Coordinates of N, CA, C and O in Angstrom, one line a residue:
M16 N 170.5 136.7 77.0 CA 170.1 137.7 76.0 C 169.6 138.9 76.7 O 168.7 138.9 77.4
T17 N 170.4 140.0 76.3 CA 169.9 141.3 76.8 C 168.8 142.0 75.9 O 169.1 142.1 74.7
V18 N 167.8 142.5 76.4 CA 166.8 143.1 75.5 C 167.0 144.6 75.6 O 167.2 145.2 76.6
P19 N 167.2 145.3 74.3 CA 167.4 146.7 74.3 C 166.3 147.4 74.8 O 165.2 147.1 74.6
L20 N 166.5 148.5 75.5 CA 165.6 149.4 76.0 C 165.7 150.7 75.3 O 166.6 151.4 75.4
F21 N 164.7 151.0 74.5 CA 164.9 152.2 73.6 C 163.6 153.3 74.1 O 162.6 152.9 74.4
I22 N 164.2 154.5 73.8 CA 163.2 155.7 74.3 C 163.4 156.6 73.3 O 164.6 156.8 72.7
E23 N 162.4 157.4 72.8 CA 162.5 158.5 71.9 C 162.7 159.8 72.6 O 161.6 160.1 73.4
F24 N 163.6 160.6 72.4 CA 163.5 161.9 72.9 C 163.7 162.9 71.8 O 164.6 162.7 71.0
Q25 N 162.7 163.7 71.6 CA 162.6 164.8 70.6 C 163.2 164.2 69.2 O 164.2 164.5 68.6
S26 N 162.6 163.0 68.7 CA 162.8 162.5 67.5 C 164.2 161.7 67.4 O 164.7 161.2 66.3
T27 N 164.8 161.5 68.6 CA 166.2 160.7 68.6 C 165.9 159.5 69.4 O 165.5 159.6 70.5
L28 N 166.4 158.3 68.9 CA 166.1 157.1 69.4 C 167.3 156.7 70.3 O 168.4 156.6 69.9
L29 N 167.2 156.6 71.7 CA 168.3 156.2 72.5 C 168.1 154.8 73.0 O 167.1 154.4 73.4
N30 N 169.3 154.2 73.1 CA 169.3 152.9 73.9 C 169.6 153.1 75.3 O 170.7 153.5 75.5
L31 N 168.6 152.9 76.2 CA 168.9 153.1 77.6 C 170.0 152.1 78.2 O 170.6 152.7 79.3
A32 N 170.2 151.2 77.6 CA 171.3 150.3 78.1 C 172.7 150.9 78.1 O 173.5 150.4 78.9
Y33 N 172.9 151.9 77.3 CA 174.2 152.5 77.2 C 174.3 153.9 77.8 O 175.3 154.5 77.5
V34 N 173.3 154.3 78.4 CA 173.3 155.7 79.0 C 174.4 155.7 80.3 O 174.2 154.9 81.2
E35 N 175.3 156.6 80.1 CA 176.3 156.7 81.2 C 176.1 157.7 82.1 O 176.3 157.6 83.4
S36 N 175.5 158.9 81.8 CA 175.1 159.8 82.7 C 174.1 160.8 81.9 O 174.0 160.8 80.7
C37 N 173.5 161.6 82.8 CA 172.5 162.6 82.3 C 172.4 163.8 83.4 O 172.3 163.6 84.5
F38 N 172.3 165.0 82.8 CA 172.1 166.1 83.6 C 171.5 167.3 83.0 O 171.5 167.2 81.6
V39 N 171.0 168.4 83.7 CA 170.3 169.5 83.1 C 171.2 170.7 83.4 O 171.8 170.9 84.5
E40 N 171.3 171.4 82.3 CA 172.2 172.7 82.4 C 171.5 173.7 81.4 O 171.4 173.4 80.3
E41 N 171.1 174.9 81.9 CA 170.5 176.0 81.2 C 169.4 175.5 80.3 O 169.4 175.7 79.0
A42 N 168.4 174.8 80.8 CA 167.1 174.2 80.0 C 167.7 173.3 79.0 O 166.8 173.1 78.0
T43 N 168.8 172.7 79.2 CA 169.1 171.6 78.1 C 169.4 170.3 78.9 O 170.2 170.3 79.9
L44 N 168.8 169.3 78.4 CA 169.0 167.9 79.2 C 170.2 167.3 78.2 O 170.2 167.2 77.0
H45 N 171.4 166.9 78.9 CA 172.4 166.3 78.3 C 172.3 164.8 78.7 O 172.3 164.4 79.8
V46 N 172.5 164.0 77.7 CA 172.5 162.5 77.9 C 173.9 161.9 77.3 O 174.0 162.1 76.1
A47 N 174.6 161.3 78.1 CA 175.9 160.7 77.5 C 175.7 159.2 77.3 O 175.3 158.5 78.1
I48 N 175.8 158.8 76.0 CA 175.8 157.5 75.7 C 177.0 157.1 74.9 O 177.4 157.5 73.9
R49 N 177.8 156.2 75.7 CA 179.0 155.9 75.4 C 180.0 156.9 75.0 O 180.2 157.7 75.9
D50 N 180.3 157.1 74.0 CA 181.2 158.2 73.4 C 180.6 159.5 72.9 O 181.4 160.3 72.3
E51 N 179.2 159.6 73.1 CA 178.6 160.7 72.4 C 177.6 161.3 73.5 O 177.1 160.6 74.3
V52 N 177.5 162.7 73.3 CA 176.5 163.4 74.2 C 175.5 163.9 73.4 O 175.7 164.6 72.4
H53 N 174.2 163.7 73.8 CA 173.0 164.1 73.2 C 172.5 165.2 73.9 O 172.4 165.2 75.1
E54 N 172.1 166.3 73.3 CA 171.5 167.5 73.9 C 170.0 167.9 73.5 O 169.8 167.9 72.3
F55 N 169.3 167.9 74.3 CA 167.8 168.1 74.1 C 167.4 169.5 74.8 O 167.4 169.6 76.1
E56 N 167.0 170.4 74.0 CA 166.7 171.8 74.4 C 165.2 171.8 74.9 O 164.2 171.3 74.2
Y57 N 164.8 172.5 75.9 CA 163.6 172.8 76.5 C 163.4 174.3 76.7 O 164.3 175.0 76.7
E58 N 162.1 174.7 76.8 CA 161.8 176.1 77.0 C 162.3 176.6 78.4 O 162.7 177.8 78.5
D59 N 162.3 175.7 79.4 CA 162.8 176.3 80.7 C 163.5 175.1 81.5 O 163.3 173.9 81.1
N60 N 164.1 175.4 82.5 CA 164.7 174.2 83.3 C 163.7 173.3 84.0 O 164.1 172.1 84.1
D61 N 162.6 173.8 84.3 CA 161.5 172.9 84.8 C 161.1 171.7 83.9 O 160.9 170.6 84.3
Q62 N 160.9 172.1 82.6 CA 160.7 171.1 81.6 C 161.8 170.1 81.5 O 161.7 168.8 81.3
A63 N 162.9 170.6 81.4 CA 164.2 169.8 81.3 C 164.4 168.8 82.3 O 164.7 167.8 82.2
E64 N 164.2 169.4 83.6 CA 164.4 168.7 84.8 C 163.3 167.5 84.9 O 163.4 166.3 85.3
G65 N 162.0 167.9 84.4 CA 160.9 166.8 84.3 C 161.3 165.7 83.4 O 161.2 164.5 83.7
A66 N 161.9 166.0 82.2 CA 162.4 164.9 81.2 C 163.4 164.2 81.9 O 163.6 162.9 81.7
L67 N 164.4 164.8 82.7 CA 165.4 164.1 83.3 C 165.0 163.1 84.3 O 165.4 162.0 84.5
L68 N 163.9 163.6 85.2 CA 163.3 162.6 86.1 C 162.7 161.5 85.5 O 162.8 160.3 85.9
E69 N 161.9 161.7 84.2 CA 161.3 160.6 83.6 C 162.5 159.6 83.1 O 162.3 158.5 83.2
L70 N 163.6 160.2 82.5 CA 164.6 159.3 82.1 C 165.2 158.5 83.2 O 165.5 157.4 83.1
R71 N 165.5 159.1 84.4 CA 166.1 158.4 85.5 C 165.0 157.3 86.0 O 165.5 156.2 86.4
A72 N 163.8 157.7 86.0 CA 162.9 156.6 86.4 C 162.8 155.3 85.4 O 162.8 154.2 85.8
L73 N 163.0 155.6 84.1 CA 163.0 154.5 83.2 C 164.3 153.7 83.4 O 164.3 152.5 83.2
L74 N 165.4 154.3 83.6 CA 166.8 153.8 83.8 C 166.7 152.9 85.0 O 167.3 151.9 85.1
S75 N 166.0 153.3 86.2 CA 165.9 152.5 87.3 C 165.1 151.2 87.1 O 165.3 150.3 87.9
S76 N 164.0 151.4 86.5 CA 163.0 150.3 86.3 C 163.6 149.2 85.3 O 163.2 147.9 85.6
R77 N 164.4 149.6 84.3 CA 165.0 148.5 83.5 C 164.0 147.6 82.9 O 164.2 146.5 82.6
S78 N 162.7 148.1 82.6 CA 161.8 147.3 81.9 C 161.8 147.5 80.6 O 162.2 148.6 80.0
L79 N 161.3 146.5 79.7 CA 161.2 146.8 78.3 C 160.4 147.8 78.0 O 159.3 148.1 78.4
L80 N 161.0 148.8 77.1 CA 160.2 150.0 76.9 C 160.4 150.6 75.4 O 161.6 150.5 74.9
I81 N 159.4 150.8 74.7 CA 159.5 151.5 73.6 C 158.5 152.7 73.8 O 157.2 152.4 73.7
G82 N 159.0 153.8 73.7 CA 158.1 155.0 74.0 C 158.7 156.4 73.6 O 159.8 156.4 73.0
S83 N 158.3 157.5 74.3 CA 158.8 158.7 74.0 C 158.8 159.5 75.2 O 157.8 159.3 76.0
V84 N 159.6 160.4 75.3 CA 159.6 161.4 76.4 C 159.5 162.8 75.7 O 160.3 163.1 74.7
K85 N 158.5 163.6 76.1 CA 158.4 165.0 75.5 C 159.4 166.0 76.1 O 159.7 166.0 77.2

């Protein structure tokens, strides 16, 4: 049985098990989950890249997680 890994990004609940790709462009974090792309806007690229690093760390750990990224 696979346990879903959920994270909250700016009030949007994402299932980490289905994240296919993520990248930052113009202070916006783009997260592709199956057939949809979620965009999360930040004040600057540094904040967006910080959120991207947090997301990648969560994806690589694959531990049960219910939390949020600002």
